mmCIF file of C-alpha atoms in Angstrom:
data_model
loop_
_atom_site.group_PDB
_atom_site.id
_atom_site.type_symbol
_atom_site.label_atom_id
_atom_site.label_comp_id
_atom_site.label_asym_id
_atom_site.label_seq_id
_atom_site.Cartn_x
_atom_site.Cartn_y
_atom_site.Cartn_z
ATOM 1 C CA MET X 62 -40.523 86.819 33.820
ATOM 2 C CA SER X 63 -38.794 84.981 31.008
ATOM 3 C CA THR X 64 -35.269 83.642 30.667
ATOM 4 C CA ASN X 65 -33.200 84.117 27.529
ATOM 5 C CA ASN X 66 -30.274 82.115 26.227
ATOM 6 C CA VAL X 67 -28.281 83.059 23.132
ATOM 7 C CA GLU X 68 -25.368 81.095 21.736
ATOM 8 C CA SER X 69 -23.460 82.115 18.625
ATOM 9 C CA ARG X 70 -20.563 81.161 16.433
ATOM 10 C CA VAL X 71 -18.753 82.640 13.465
ATOM 11 C CA ILE X 72 -18.651 80.111 10.647
ATOM 12 C CA LYS X 73 -16.052 80.469 7.916
ATOM 13 C CA ALA X 74 -18.571 80.211 5.089
ATOM 14 C CA PRO X 75 -20.780 82.733 3.265
ATOM 15 C CA VAL X 76 -24.345 83.365 4.438
ATOM 16 C CA ALA X 77 -25.850 81.612 1.391
ATOM 17 C CA LYS X 78 -24.057 78.351 2.242
ATOM 18 C CA VAL X 79 -24.884 78.490 5.958
ATOM 19 C CA TRP X 80 -28.521 79.467 5.383
ATOM 20 C CA SER X 81 -28.901 76.674 2.817
ATOM 21 C CA ALA X 82 -27.841 74.141 5.460
ATOM 22 C CA LEU X 83 -30.056 75.551 8.230
ATOM 23 C CA LYS X 84 -33.272 76.469 6.419
ATOM 24 C CA LYS X 85 -34.008 72.821 5.559
ATOM 25 C CA GLN X 86 -34.318 72.190 9.306
ATOM 26 C CA ASP X 87 -33.077 68.623 8.901
ATOM 27 C CA PHE X 88 -30.088 69.155 11.236
ATOM 28 C CA GLU X 89 -28.123 66.523 9.300
ATOM 29 C CA PHE X 90 -24.912 68.180 10.510
ATOM 30 C CA TRP X 91 -25.703 67.469 14.198
ATOM 31 C CA SER X 92 -24.718 64.058 15.595
ATOM 32 C CA LEU X 93 -27.358 64.261 18.369
ATOM 33 C CA VAL X 94 -30.112 64.141 15.715
ATOM 34 C CA LYS X 95 -30.982 60.699 14.340
ATOM 35 C CA SER X 96 -33.747 61.757 11.939
ATOM 36 C CA VAL X 97 -36.147 64.564 11.044
ATOM 37 C CA GLU X 98 -39.560 64.264 9.415
ATOM 38 C CA LEU X 99 -41.353 67.355 8.092
ATOM 39 C CA SER X 100 -45.139 67.557 7.752
ATOM 40 C CA SER X 101 -44.789 69.971 4.816
ATOM 41 C CA SER X 102 -42.345 72.510 3.404
ATOM 42 C CA PRO X 103 -39.699 73.597 5.937
ATOM 43 C CA SER X 104 -40.570 77.225 5.161
ATOM 44 C CA GLU X 105 -44.331 76.877 5.729
ATOM 45 C CA VAL X 106 -45.342 78.617 8.947
ATOM 46 C CA GLY X 107 -47.320 76.172 11.077
ATOM 47 C CA SER X 108 -45.558 73.102 9.685
ATOM 48 C CA ILE X 109 -44.551 70.415 12.165
ATOM 49 C CA ARG X 110 -41.051 68.937 12.359
ATOM 50 C CA THR X 111 -40.674 65.637 14.212
ATOM 51 C CA THR X 112 -37.105 65.227 15.417
ATOM 52 C CA THR X 113 -35.795 61.930 16.757
ATOM 53 C CA PHE X 114 -32.601 62.309 18.753
ATOM 54 C CA ALA X 115 -29.848 59.710 19.123
ATOM 55 C CA ASP X 116 -30.870 59.090 22.765
ATOM 56 C CA GLY X 117 -34.417 58.134 21.664
ATOM 57 C CA THR X 118 -36.097 61.430 22.589
ATOM 58 C CA VAL X 119 -38.771 62.430 20.069
ATOM 59 C CA GLN X 120 -39.866 66.064 19.838
ATOM 60 C CA LYS X 121 -42.407 67.844 17.682
ATOM 61 C CA HIS X 122 -41.616 71.435 16.721
ATOM 62 C CA ARG X 123 -43.996 73.950 15.144
ATOM 63 C CA LEU X 124 -42.560 76.595 12.816
ATOM 64 C CA LEU X 125 -43.696 80.044 13.992
ATOM 65 C CA GLU X 126 -41.742 82.363 11.667
ATOM 66 C CA PHE X 127 -39.586 81.930 8.568
ATOM 67 C CA SER X 128 -37.739 84.633 6.631
ATOM 68 C CA GLU X 129 -35.555 84.110 3.565
ATOM 69 C CA VAL X 130 -34.766 87.842 3.651
ATOM 70 C CA LYS X 131 -33.574 87.861 7.276
ATOM 71 C CA HIS X 132 -32.122 84.330 7.093
ATOM 72 C CA ALA X 133 -34.029 83.349 10.224
ATOM 73 C CA PHE X 134 -36.650 80.970 11.555
ATOM 74 C CA THR X 135 -38.400 80.542 14.898
ATOM 75 C CA TYR X 136 -39.994 77.389 16.289
ATOM 76 C CA GLU X 137 -41.507 76.030 19.477
ATOM 77 C CA ILE X 138 -41.568 72.541 20.990
ATOM 78 C CA ILE X 139 -45.169 71.351 21.101
ATOM 79 C CA ASP X 140 -44.574 67.782 22.288
ATOM 80 C CA SER X 141 -41.702 65.763 23.709
ATOM 81 C CA GLU X 142 -41.329 62.134 24.729
ATOM 82 C CA PRO X 143 -39.938 61.950 27.316
ATOM 83 C CA ALA X 144 -41.193 65.291 28.574
ATOM 84 C CA VAL X 145 -38.781 68.217 28.772
ATOM 85 C CA ALA X 146 -38.463 70.556 31.756
ATOM 86 C CA SER X 147 -39.774 73.554 29.804
ATOM 87 C CA LEU X 148 -42.054 73.205 26.792
ATOM 88 C CA SER X 149 -43.014 76.868 26.791
ATOM 89 C CA ALA X 150 -40.157 78.415 24.839
ATOM 90 C CA GLN X 151 -39.439 79.938 21.451
ATOM 91 C CA HIS X 152 -36.201 79.128 19.674
ATOM 92 C CA THR X 153 -34.723 81.188 16.820
ATOM 93 C CA PHE X 154 -31.918 80.545 14.349
ATOM 94 C CA LYS X 155 -30.500 83.589 12.602
ATOM 95 C CA VAL X 156 -27.627 83.874 10.113
ATOM 96 C CA ILE X 157 -25.951 87.283 9.893
ATOM 97 C CA PRO X 158 -23.308 88.182 7.301
ATOM 98 C CA VAL X 159 -19.881 89.249 8.515
ATOM 99 C CA THR X 160 -19.042 91.471 5.565
ATOM 100 C CA ALA X 161 -15.376 92.059 6.417
ATOM 101 C CA ASP X 162 -14.425 88.511 5.463
ATOM 102 C CA ASP X 163 -17.531 86.861 3.927
ATOM 103 C CA THR X 164 -18.142 84.663 6.952
ATOM 104 C CA SER X 165 -21.383 84.179 8.885
ATOM 105 C CA LEU X 166 -22.467 84.742 12.457
ATOM 106 C CA VAL X 167 -25.007 82.114 13.465
ATOM 107 C CA GLN X 168 -27.167 82.861 16.503
ATOM 108 C CA TRP X 169 -29.400 80.278 18.148
ATOM 109 C CA SER X 170 -31.526 81.896 20.828
ATOM 110 C CA SER X 171 -34.229 80.661 23.168
ATOM 111 C CA GLU X 172 -36.737 82.562 25.227
ATOM 112 C CA PHE X 173 -38.117 80.402 28.018
ATOM 113 C CA SER X 174 -41.299 81.282 29.891
ATOM 114 C CA SER X 175 -41.188 81.771 33.643
ATOM 115 C CA GLU X 176 -41.429 78.003 34.039
ATOM 116 C CA GLY X 177 -37.988 77.589 32.467
ATOM 117 C CA SER X 178 -35.697 75.921 34.974
ATOM 118 C CA LEU X 179 -31.983 76.594 35.244
ATOM 119 C CA GLU X 180 -31.427 72.965 34.237
ATOM 120 C CA ALA X 181 -33.409 73.429 31.002
ATOM 121 C CA VAL X 182 -31.567 76.651 30.153
ATOM 122 C CA MET X 183 -28.133 75.135 30.794
ATOM 123 C CA ASP X 184 -29.009 71.986 28.834
ATOM 124 C CA ALA X 185 -30.075 74.168 25.903
ATOM 125 C CA LYS X 186 -26.858 76.184 26.167
ATOM 126 C CA TYR X 187 -24.526 73.201 25.856
ATOM 127 C CA LYS X 188 -26.570 71.499 23.145
ATOM 128 C CA LYS X 189 -26.565 74.705 21.100
ATOM 129 C CA LEU X 190 -22.803 75.104 21.456
ATOM 130 C CA ASP X 191 -22.316 71.485 20.388
ATOM 131 C CA ALA X 192 -24.613 71.885 17.383
ATOM 132 C CA LEU X 193 -22.957 75.130 16.264
ATOM 133 C CA ASN X 194 -19.517 73.508 16.499
ATOM 134 C CA GLU X 195 -20.715 70.588 14.376
ATOM 135 C CA LEU X 196 -22.310 72.981 11.864
ATOM 136 C CA ALA X 197 -18.984 74.797 11.542
ATOM 137 C CA LYS X 198 -17.112 71.522 10.972
ATOM 138 C CA ALA X 199 -19.609 70.484 8.295
ATOM 139 C CA LEU X 200 -19.474 73.778 6.386
ATOM 140 C CA GLU X 201 -15.893 74.953 6.763
ATOM 141 C CA ASN X 202 -14.366 72.145 4.673
#
């Protein structure tokens, strides 16, 4: 049995602007991220993204899916130092147009395997909310 977590936020910016910020996968808008190094193009399925967080945690993420048409990408954590409670999870960003007012709905979802602990799910929830708030601040100016 798997556990899902979805967080979302409406951002007062058009899809093209929001997608442009997210598809690079550099997370420069998020204060918890210190640096990101890509092994190849951010849209190349199979590419590895090494993310160093402000607390010193280093994670490697593998890109599983990328769609310019659907404004979405999916990745998995393949390594983490220190270790995380649940490595077996898929995480997806998706940007959906809100046509009534030319804003964007950003969804960041995770599907944890049965090994996903409540602690890991709740940690992901609050980090996602924080990141989405910071993305909104960066793009709504």
